[in-house]
Coordinates of C-alpha atoms in Angstrom, one line a residue:
Chain A
X1 CA 86.7 130.9 95.3
X2 CA 84.9 129.4 98.2
X3 CA 84.5 130.1 101.9
X4 CA 86.2 127.3 103.7
X5 CA 86.1 126.6 107.5
X6 CA 88.7 124.5 109.1
X7 CA 87.8 123.2 112.6
X8 CA 91.1 122.7 114.5
X9 CA 94.1 125.0 114.6
X10 CA 97.0 122.5 114.9
X11 CA 99.7 121.9 112.3
X12 CA 97.4 120.1 109.9
X13 CA 94.7 122.9 110.0
X14 CA 97.5 125.5 109.6
X15 CA 99.0 123.7 106.6
X16 CA 95.7 123.4 104.8
X17 CA 94.7 127.0 105.7
X18 CA 97.9 128.3 104.1
X19 CA 97.3 126.3 101.0
X20 CA 93.6 127.3 100.6
X21 CA 94.7 130.9 101.0
X22 CA 97.3 130.5 98.3
X23 CA 94.6 129.1 96.1
X24 CA 92.5 132.2 96.6
X25 CA 89.9 130.9 98.9
X26 CA 88.5 132.7 102.0
X27 CA 89.4 130.8 105.2
X28 CA 88.3 130.8 108.8
X29 CA 89.9 128.6 111.4
X30 CA 87.6 127.5 114.2
X31 CA 88.8 126.9 117.8
X32 CA 87.0 126.4 121.1
X33 CA 88.3 129.7 122.6
X34 CA 89.9 132.4 120.5
X35 CA 91.5 134.3 123.3
X36 CA 93.1 131.2 124.8
X37 CA 94.3 130.1 121.3
X38 CA 96.0 133.5 120.7
X39 CA 97.6 133.6 124.2
X40 CA 99.4 130.2 123.8
X41 CA 103.1 130.6 124.2
X42 CA 104.4 127.0 124.0
X43 CA 104.9 124.5 121.2
X44 CA 102.3 121.8 120.8
X45 CA 102.9 118.1 121.2
X46 CA 104.1 117.8 117.6
X47 CA 106.6 120.7 118.1
X48 CA 104.6 123.3 116.2
X49 CA 105.2 126.9 117.1
X50 CA 102.6 128.7 119.2
X51 CA 99.5 129.5 117.1
X52 CA 99.9 133.2 117.1
X53 CA 103.3 133.0 115.4
X54 CA 101.8 131.2 112.4
X55 CA 98.7 133.4 112.5
X56 CA 100.8 136.6 112.3
X57 CA 102.4 135.4 109.1
X58 CA 99.2 134.2 107.4
X59 CA 97.4 137.5 106.9
X60 CA 94.0 136.9 105.5
X61 CA 93.2 133.8 107.5
X62 CA 90.3 134.5 109.9
X63 CA 90.1 133.0 113.3
X64 CA 86.8 132.4 115.1
X65 CA 85.0 130.1 117.4
X66 CA 83.9 126.6 116.1
X67 CA 80.4 128.1 115.8
X68 CA 81.6 131.1 113.8
X69 CA 83.7 129.0 111.5
X70 CA 80.9 126.6 110.8
X71 CA 78.6 129.4 109.9
X72 CA 81.3 131.0 107.7
X73 CA 82.2 127.9 105.6
X74 CA 80.4 126.6 102.5
X75 CA 82.7 123.6 103.0
X76 CA 83.9 122.5 106.4
X77 CA 87.1 120.6 107.2
X78 CA 87.4 118.6 110.3
X79 CA 91.0 118.9 111.4
X80 CA 90.4 118.5 115.2
X81 CA 91.8 115.7 117.2
X82 CA 89.9 112.5 116.5
X83 CA 89.1 112.1 120.2
X84 CA 87.4 115.5 120.2
X85 CA 85.8 115.7 116.8
X86 CA 82.2 114.7 117.6
X87 CA 82.1 117.1 120.6
X88 CA 83.6 119.9 118.4
X89 CA 80.9 119.4 115.8
X90 CA 78.2 119.2 118.4
X91 CA 79.3 122.7 119.6
X92 CA 78.3 124.4 116.4
X93 CA 74.8 125.3 115.2
X94 CA 73.4 122.2 113.6
X95 CA 71.8 124.2 110.8
X96 CA 75.4 125.3 109.8
X97 CA 76.3 121.7 109.1
X98 CA 73.2 120.6 107.2
X99 CA 73.6 120.0 103.5
X100 CA 77.3 121.0 103.6
X101 CA 80.3 119.0 102.6
X102 CA 82.3 118.1 105.6
X103 CA 85.8 116.8 104.8
X104 CA 87.0 114.6 107.6
X105 CA 90.7 114.4 107.7
X106 CA 91.1 113.4 111.4
X107 CA 92.1 110.1 112.8
X108 CA 90.8 108.5 116.0
X109 CA 94.1 108.2 117.7
X110 CA 94.3 107.0 121.3
X111 CA 97.5 108.1 123.1
X112 CA 96.3 106.8 126.5
X113 CA 98.4 103.7 126.3
X114 CA 101.6 105.4 125.1
X115 CA 103.3 105.3 121.8
X116 CA 102.7 104.3 119.1
X117 CA 99.1 105.3 119.5
X118 CA 96.2 102.8 119.2
X119 CA 92.9 103.7 117.6
X120 CA 90.0 104.6 119.8
X121 CA 88.4 101.1 120.3
X122 CA 84.8 102.3 119.6
X123 CA 85.9 103.9 116.4
X124 CA 87.9 100.9 115.0
X125 CA 87.2 97.7 113.1
X126 CA 83.4 97.8 113.2
X127 CA 83.1 101.6 113.1
X128 CA 85.2 104.6 112.2
X129 CA 85.4 108.3 113.1
X130 CA 84.0 109.3 109.7
X131 CA 81.0 106.9 110.1
X132 CA 80.4 108.1 113.6
X133 CA 80.3 111.7 112.3
X134 CA 78.0 110.7 109.4
X135 CA 75.7 108.9 111.8
X136 CA 75.6 111.7 114.3
X137 CA 75.1 114.4 111.6
X138 CA 73.0 112.6 109.0
X139 CA 72.2 115.7 106.9
X140 CA 75.9 116.6 106.5
X141 CA 77.7 115.2 103.4
X142 CA 80.8 113.6 105.0
X143 CA 83.8 112.8 102.8
X144 CA 86.8 111.1 104.3
X145 CA 90.2 111.9 102.7
X146 CA 93.7 113.1 103.3
X147 CA 94.0 111.2 106.6
X148 CA 96.6 108.8 105.4
X149 CA 99.7 111.0 105.2
X150 CA 101.7 113.9 106.6
X151 CA 100.0 117.3 106.1
X152 CA 103.0 118.6 104.1
X153 CA 102.3 115.9 101.5
X154 CA 98.5 116.5 101.5
X155 CA 99.0 119.9 99.8
X156 CA 102.2 119.2 97.9
X157 CA 102.1 115.6 96.6
X158 CA 105.1 116.4 94.3
X159 CA 107.4 116.3 97.4
X160 CA 107.8 112.5 96.8
X161 CA 108.0 110.3 93.6
X162 CA 107.1 113.3 91.4
X163 CA 103.6 113.2 92.9
X164 CA 102.9 109.6 91.7
X165 CA 101.4 108.1 94.9
X166 CA 97.9 107.5 96.0
X167 CA 95.2 109.2 98.0
X168 CA 91.8 107.7 99.1
X169 CA 88.4 109.2 99.1
X170 CA 85.1 107.7 100.4
X171 CA 81.7 108.9 101.3
X172 CA 78.0 108.3 100.7
X173 CA 77.3 111.3 98.5
X174 CA 78.8 111.0 95.0
X175 CA 78.5 114.7 94.2
X176 CA 80.3 115.6 97.4
X177 CA 83.1 113.3 96.5
X178 CA 83.4 114.9 93.1
X179 CA 83.7 118.3 94.8
X180 CA 86.4 117.0 97.1
X181 CA 88.3 115.4 94.2
X182 CA 88.4 118.9 92.6
X183 CA 89.9 120.3 95.7
X184 CA 92.5 117.5 95.8
X185 CA 93.4 118.2 92.2
X186 CA 93.8 121.9 93.1
X187 CA 96.4 120.7 95.6
X188 CA 98.3 119.0 92.8
X189 CA 96.9 115.4 93.0
X190 CA 96.4 113.7 89.6
X191 CA 93.1 112.1 88.9
X192 CA 94.9 108.7 88.4
X193 CA 96.2 108.9 92.0
X194 CA 92.8 109.6 93.6
X195 CA 91.1 106.3 94.5
X196 CA 87.5 106.2 95.4
X197 CA 87.0 103.4 97.9
X198 CA 83.2 103.7 98.0
X199 CA 80.8 104.6 100.8
X200 CA 81.7 106.1 104.1
X201 CA 82.2 102.7 105.7
X202 CA 85.5 102.5 103.8
X203 CA 86.8 105.1 106.3
X204 CA 87.4 102.3 108.7
X205 CA 89.9 100.9 106.2
X206 CA 91.8 104.1 105.8
X207 CA 91.8 104.9 109.5
X208 CA 93.0 101.4 110.3
X209 CA 95.9 102.0 108.0
X210 CA 97.3 104.5 110.6
X211 CA 99.3 101.9 112.7
X212 CA 101.0 100.7 109.5
X213 CA 101.8 104.2 108.4
X214 CA 103.4 105.0 111.7
X215 CA 105.4 101.8 111.7
X216 CA 106.6 102.3 108.1
X217 CA 107.5 105.9 109.0
X218 CA 109.6 104.8 112.0
X219 CA 111.3 102.1 109.9
X220 CA 112.2 104.7 107.2
X221 CA 113.5 107.4 109.4
X222 CA 110.4 109.5 109.3
X223 CA 111.0 110.7 105.8
X224 CA 107.8 112.0 104.1
X225 CA 106.2 108.9 102.6
X226 CA 103.1 107.6 101.0
X227 CA 101.8 104.5 99.2
X228 CA 101.6 103.8 95.5
X229 CA 99.3 101.0 94.6
X230 CA 100.8 98.8 91.9
X231 CA 98.9 96.3 89.9
Chain B
X1 CA 117.3 72.2 101.4
X2 CA 115.1 72.4 104.5
X3 CA 112.2 70.4 105.9
X4 CA 109.2 72.8 106.0
X5 CA 105.8 72.2 107.5
X6 CA 102.8 74.2 106.4
X7 CA 99.9 74.1 108.8
X8 CA 96.7 74.6 106.7
X9 CA 95.8 73.1 103.4
X10 CA 93.8 76.0 101.8
X11 CA 94.8 77.9 98.7
X12 CA 97.6 79.8 100.5
X13 CA 99.2 76.7 101.9
X14 CA 99.0 75.0 98.5
X15 CA 100.6 77.9 96.7
X16 CA 103.5 78.1 99.2
X17 CA 103.9 74.3 99.2
X18 CA 104.3 74.2 95.4
X19 CA 106.8 77.0 95.5
X20 CA 108.9 75.4 98.3
X21 CA 108.8 72.1 96.3
X22 CA 110.1 73.9 93.2
X23 CA 112.9 75.4 95.3
X24 CA 114.0 71.9 96.4
X25 CA 112.7 71.8 99.9
X26 CA 110.9 68.9 101.6
X27 CA 107.3 69.8 102.4
X28 CA 104.6 68.4 104.7
X29 CA 101.2 70.0 104.9
X30 CA 99.4 69.5 108.2
X31 CA 95.7 69.2 108.6
X32 CA 93.3 68.2 111.4
X33 CA 92.1 65.0 109.8
X34 CA 94.0 63.5 106.8
X35 CA 91.2 61.2 105.7
X36 CA 88.6 64.0 105.8
X37 CA 90.9 66.3 103.8
X38 CA 91.4 63.7 101.1
X39 CA 87.7 62.9 100.8
X40 CA 86.5 66.4 100.2
X41 CA 84.8 66.8 96.9
X42 CA 83.6 70.4 96.8
X43 CA 85.4 73.7 96.2
X44 CA 86.2 75.8 99.3
X45 CA 84.8 79.3 100.1
X46 CA 87.5 80.9 97.8
X47 CA 86.6 78.7 94.9
X48 CA 89.7 76.4 95.1
X49 CA 89.4 72.9 93.8
X50 CA 89.0 70.0 96.3
X51 CA 92.3 69.4 98.0
X52 CA 92.9 65.9 96.5
X53 CA 93.0 67.4 93.0
X54 CA 95.8 69.7 93.9
X55 CA 97.6 67.0 95.9
X56 CA 97.5 64.6 93.0
X57 CA 99.5 67.0 90.8
X58 CA 102.0 68.0 93.4
X59 CA 104.0 64.8 93.8
X60 CA 106.5 65.0 96.6
X61 CA 104.4 67.0 99.0
X62 CA 103.6 65.0 102.1
X63 CA 100.3 65.3 104.0
X64 CA 100.0 64.6 107.7
X65 CA 98.2 65.6 110.8
X66 CA 99.1 69.0 112.4
X67 CA 101.1 67.0 114.9
X68 CA 103.0 65.1 112.3
X69 CA 103.7 68.2 110.2
X70 CA 105.0 70.1 113.2
X71 CA 107.3 67.2 114.1
X72 CA 108.6 67.1 110.5
X73 CA 109.3 70.8 109.9
X74 CA 112.5 72.6 110.8
X75 CA 110.5 75.7 109.9
X76 CA 106.8 75.9 110.4
X77 CA 104.4 78.1 108.5
X78 CA 101.0 79.0 109.9
X79 CA 98.6 79.1 107.0
X80 CA 95.5 78.1 108.9
X81 CA 92.5 80.4 109.2
X82 CA 93.3 83.2 111.7
X83 CA 90.3 82.2 113.8
X84 CA 91.7 78.7 114.2
X85 CA 95.4 79.3 114.4
X86 CA 95.9 79.2 118.2
X87 CA 93.9 76.0 118.5
X88 CA 95.7 74.4 115.6
X89 CA 99.1 75.2 117.3
X90 CA 97.8 73.9 120.6
X91 CA 97.0 70.6 118.9
X92 CA 100.7 69.8 118.2
X93 CA 103.4 68.6 120.6
X94 CA 104.7 71.7 122.2
X95 CA 108.3 70.4 122.0
X96 CA 107.9 70.4 118.3
X97 CA 107.4 74.2 118.3
X98 CA 110.2 75.1 120.8
X99 CA 113.1 77.0 119.3
X100 CA 111.7 76.7 115.8
X101 CA 110.9 79.6 113.4
X102 CA 107.2 79.9 112.9
X103 CA 106.2 82.1 110.0
X104 CA 102.8 83.4 110.6
X105 CA 101.0 84.4 107.4
X106 CA 97.5 84.2 108.7
X107 CA 95.1 87.1 109.3
X108 CA 92.5 87.2 112.1
X109 CA 89.5 87.7 109.8
X110 CA 86.0 87.6 111.2
X111 CA 83.3 86.8 108.7
X112 CA 80.6 86.6 111.3
X113 CA 79.2 90.0 110.4
X114 CA 79.3 89.5 106.6
X115 CA 81.5 91.0 103.9
X116 CA 83.9 92.7 103.9
X117 CA 85.2 90.8 106.9
X118 CA 86.2 92.6 110.1
X119 CA 89.2 91.6 112.2
X120 CA 88.6 89.4 115.3
X121 CA 88.1 92.1 118.0
X122 CA 90.4 90.6 120.6
X123 CA 93.2 90.4 117.9
X124 CA 92.9 94.0 116.7
X125 CA 94.3 97.4 117.7
X126 CA 95.8 96.4 121.1
X127 CA 96.7 92.9 120.0
X128 CA 97.3 90.8 116.9
X129 CA 97.2 87.2 115.9
X130 CA 101.0 87.1 115.7
X131 CA 101.4 88.6 119.1
X132 CA 98.9 86.1 120.5
X133 CA 100.8 83.2 119.0
X134 CA 104.1 84.6 120.4
X135 CA 102.6 85.1 123.8
X136 CA 101.0 81.6 123.8
X137 CA 104.1 79.9 122.6
X138 CA 107.0 81.9 124.1
X139 CA 109.7 79.5 123.1
X140 CA 108.8 79.7 119.4
X141 CA 110.4 82.3 117.2
X142 CA 107.4 83.9 115.5
X143 CA 108.0 86.0 112.4
X144 CA 105.0 87.7 110.7
X145 CA 105.2 88.3 107.0
X146 CA 103.4 87.6 103.6
X147 CA 100.0 88.4 105.1
X148 CA 99.5 91.6 103.2
X149 CA 98.9 90.2 99.7
X150 CA 97.4 87.5 97.5
X151 CA 99.2 84.2 97.7
X152 CA 100.1 84.2 94.0
X153 CA 102.1 87.4 94.6
X154 CA 103.8 86.1 97.7
X155 CA 105.7 83.6 95.7
X156 CA 106.0 85.5 92.4
X157 CA 106.4 89.3 93.1
X158 CA 107.4 89.8 89.5
X159 CA 103.7 89.5 88.6
X160 CA 103.2 93.2 89.1
X161 CA 105.4 96.3 88.6
X162 CA 108.5 94.1 87.7
X163 CA 108.6 93.0 91.4
X164 CA 109.1 96.5 92.7
X165 CA 106.6 96.6 95.6
X166 CA 107.0 96.0 99.3
X167 CA 106.7 93.3 101.9
X168 CA 106.8 93.6 105.6
X169 CA 108.6 91.5 108.2
X170 CA 108.4 91.7 112.0
X171 CA 109.3 89.6 115.0
X172 CA 111.2 89.6 118.2
X173 CA 114.1 87.4 117.1
X174 CA 116.6 89.1 114.7
X175 CA 118.2 85.9 113.5
X176 CA 114.8 84.4 112.8
X177 CA 113.9 87.4 110.7
X178 CA 117.1 87.1 108.7
X179 CA 116.3 83.5 107.9
X180 CA 112.8 84.5 106.8
X181 CA 114.2 87.3 104.6
X182 CA 116.4 84.6 102.9
X183 CA 113.2 82.6 102.2
X184 CA 111.5 85.8 100.8
X185 CA 114.5 86.4 98.5
X186 CA 114.3 82.8 97.3
X187 CA 110.7 83.6 96.3
X188 CA 112.0 86.6 94.2
X189 CA 111.8 89.5 96.6
X190 CA 114.6 92.0 96.4
X191 CA 116.2 93.1 99.7
X192 CA 115.2 96.7 99.0
X193 CA 111.6 95.6 99.0
X194 CA 111.7 93.8 102.3
X195 CA 110.9 96.3 105.1
X196 CA 111.6 95.2 108.7
X197 CA 109.0 96.9 110.9
X198 CA 110.5 95.8 114.2
X199 CA 109.3 93.6 116.9
X200 CA 106.2 91.3 116.8
X201 CA 103.9 94.1 118.0
X202 CA 104.2 95.6 114.5
X203 CA 102.0 92.7 113.3
X204 CA 99.0 94.6 114.6
X205 CA 99.9 97.2 111.9
X206 CA 100.2 94.7 109.0
X207 CA 97.1 92.8 110.1
X208 CA 95.1 96.1 110.5
X209 CA 96.0 96.8 106.8
X210 CA 93.6 94.0 105.8
X211 CA 90.5 96.2 105.5
X212 CA 92.3 98.7 103.3
X213 CA 93.7 95.9 101.1
X214 CA 90.3 94.5 100.6
X215 CA 88.8 97.9 99.8
X216 CA 91.6 98.8 97.3
X217 CA 91.1 95.4 95.7
X218 CA 87.4 95.9 95.3
X219 CA 88.0 99.4 93.8
X220 CA 90.6 98.1 91.3
X221 CA 88.6 95.1 90.0
X222 CA 90.4 92.6 92.1
X223 CA 93.6 92.7 90.0
X224 CA 96.6 91.4 91.8
X225 CA 97.9 94.4 93.7
X226 CA 100.4 95.5 96.3
X227 CA 101.9 98.6 97.8
X228 CA 105.1 100.4 97.0
X229 CA 106.3 102.8 99.6
X230 CA 107.5 106.0 98.0
X231 CA 109.6 108.6 99.9

C-alpha cells in the first residue's frame, strides 16, 4: 500500500483514483483551489459530472491543494492538462518532488486552433511535455506512460482484445520504470504488453501519437481502442 | 494494367517497382539525372546496393527523368525524400500532374539534428508533407498511404501476423482513395485492414507516427513490425 498523489481532478484523475483506491492505496487528489472544485455544478468539456458527485461516491479519496497532494504522495501522478502541467508542478514545494517518481500521463494538447487539437508547438517534435517536466525538475524521477489511450482502458486493459494490446513506458531512471511497470501490472497489464521505449526523450514519440489516436478513434466510431504491435 | 510512375529510386521506390512489375503494370522510375543514377557505385545511407545492380535484375522497369516519369504515369507515386518532394514535383510539367492520382508515401524526416530523425518543423503538427503537396498542386488528387511501415511490408503484409495488421489511407478525393485501396488489395492487404482516416489533413497524424514507429522498432530489435488496431 502506497500513498499516491494525483494532480488533476478531471475524468482521468478520477478514474485512476478509483482504481488505486480499489487496489488498497491511499489517495489524495490535488487541485488549485479545493473550495472552487467542490462548488462546481456543471459538466466539464468532456461531459464528466461535476467533481463533487464523483467525490461523494468515492469515500476514502482525499482532496487537497496541489501542494498538499504533493506532500502526501510517495508517488505523484501528473493528470493535469498538458498546457498547465509545468505551472501546476511549480506550485508545489519543490522538496516534495525531489527523489520521487512522477508518472506523467498528460498530453500537451493545444485546442486553440479548434478540433482536432494540435500539440503545443514548443512541446512537439524536438521536445515533449515529459522532457520539459524532467528538465524543469531534474531531481524528480519522471516516467511517461498511460498517455496513449482512454482512461477506462488504462486501468482495465481487458476491455478490448482480452487485454492483449500494448502500453509504452519511458524515462531516465531504470528503477523508477520498474516501479511503474509494477503499477501497470496491478492494473491488469501483462508484462509482454508493456514496452519500454528507453529514456524520457521517447515521450515525444508517444505524445506525437496523439493525432493518430484521435483520427483512428474518429474513424472507428469512438469505440475504446488501442494498438497491438505485431512483428 | 496501368502505367505507373515512381518518383524516387531509393529502396522504397525499388521495392514498389518490383511489385508493380510482378503484378503486370508498366513502370517508370523517375530520377533527377539518369546518367548520375546509373553511374553510382556505392551503397546509399540505408545500405541498399548501387541502383544499377537492382536495375540490371529488374528487366522491364524503365528509368527516366522526373519529367519523363510524370508524363509516363497514369498514376504517380512520390517515393522521394520528404525534404525534396516538393522540389521534385515542381521539376515536372505541371500538366502531367493535373487530374492524376499522386500516392504520397514519403515522410518529412529531418536528419539535421542526428538520430533518431525529427520531422521537418514546417511539415509537422499544423501541416504535413501530403497537405503541402496537395496545397502546392491543387489539381492533383493526393492520397497518403504506405508511409507507416517498412517497404518490404508494404508489398507483402503477410510477412507478419498472417497479414492481420493495419494500413491508413487519407485524401480529399473519395474516388482516388478507392483506386488506391484497390492497389493496396493487389499487394495483399485485406479490406478490413485498410482504414480510411478522412481528408488529407489526416496525413499529419500518420506522419507524426514516425517517431513512435522508429522507437518501437529500436525497442523490438528492428524486426519488421506494424500496428493492429484492437477495439
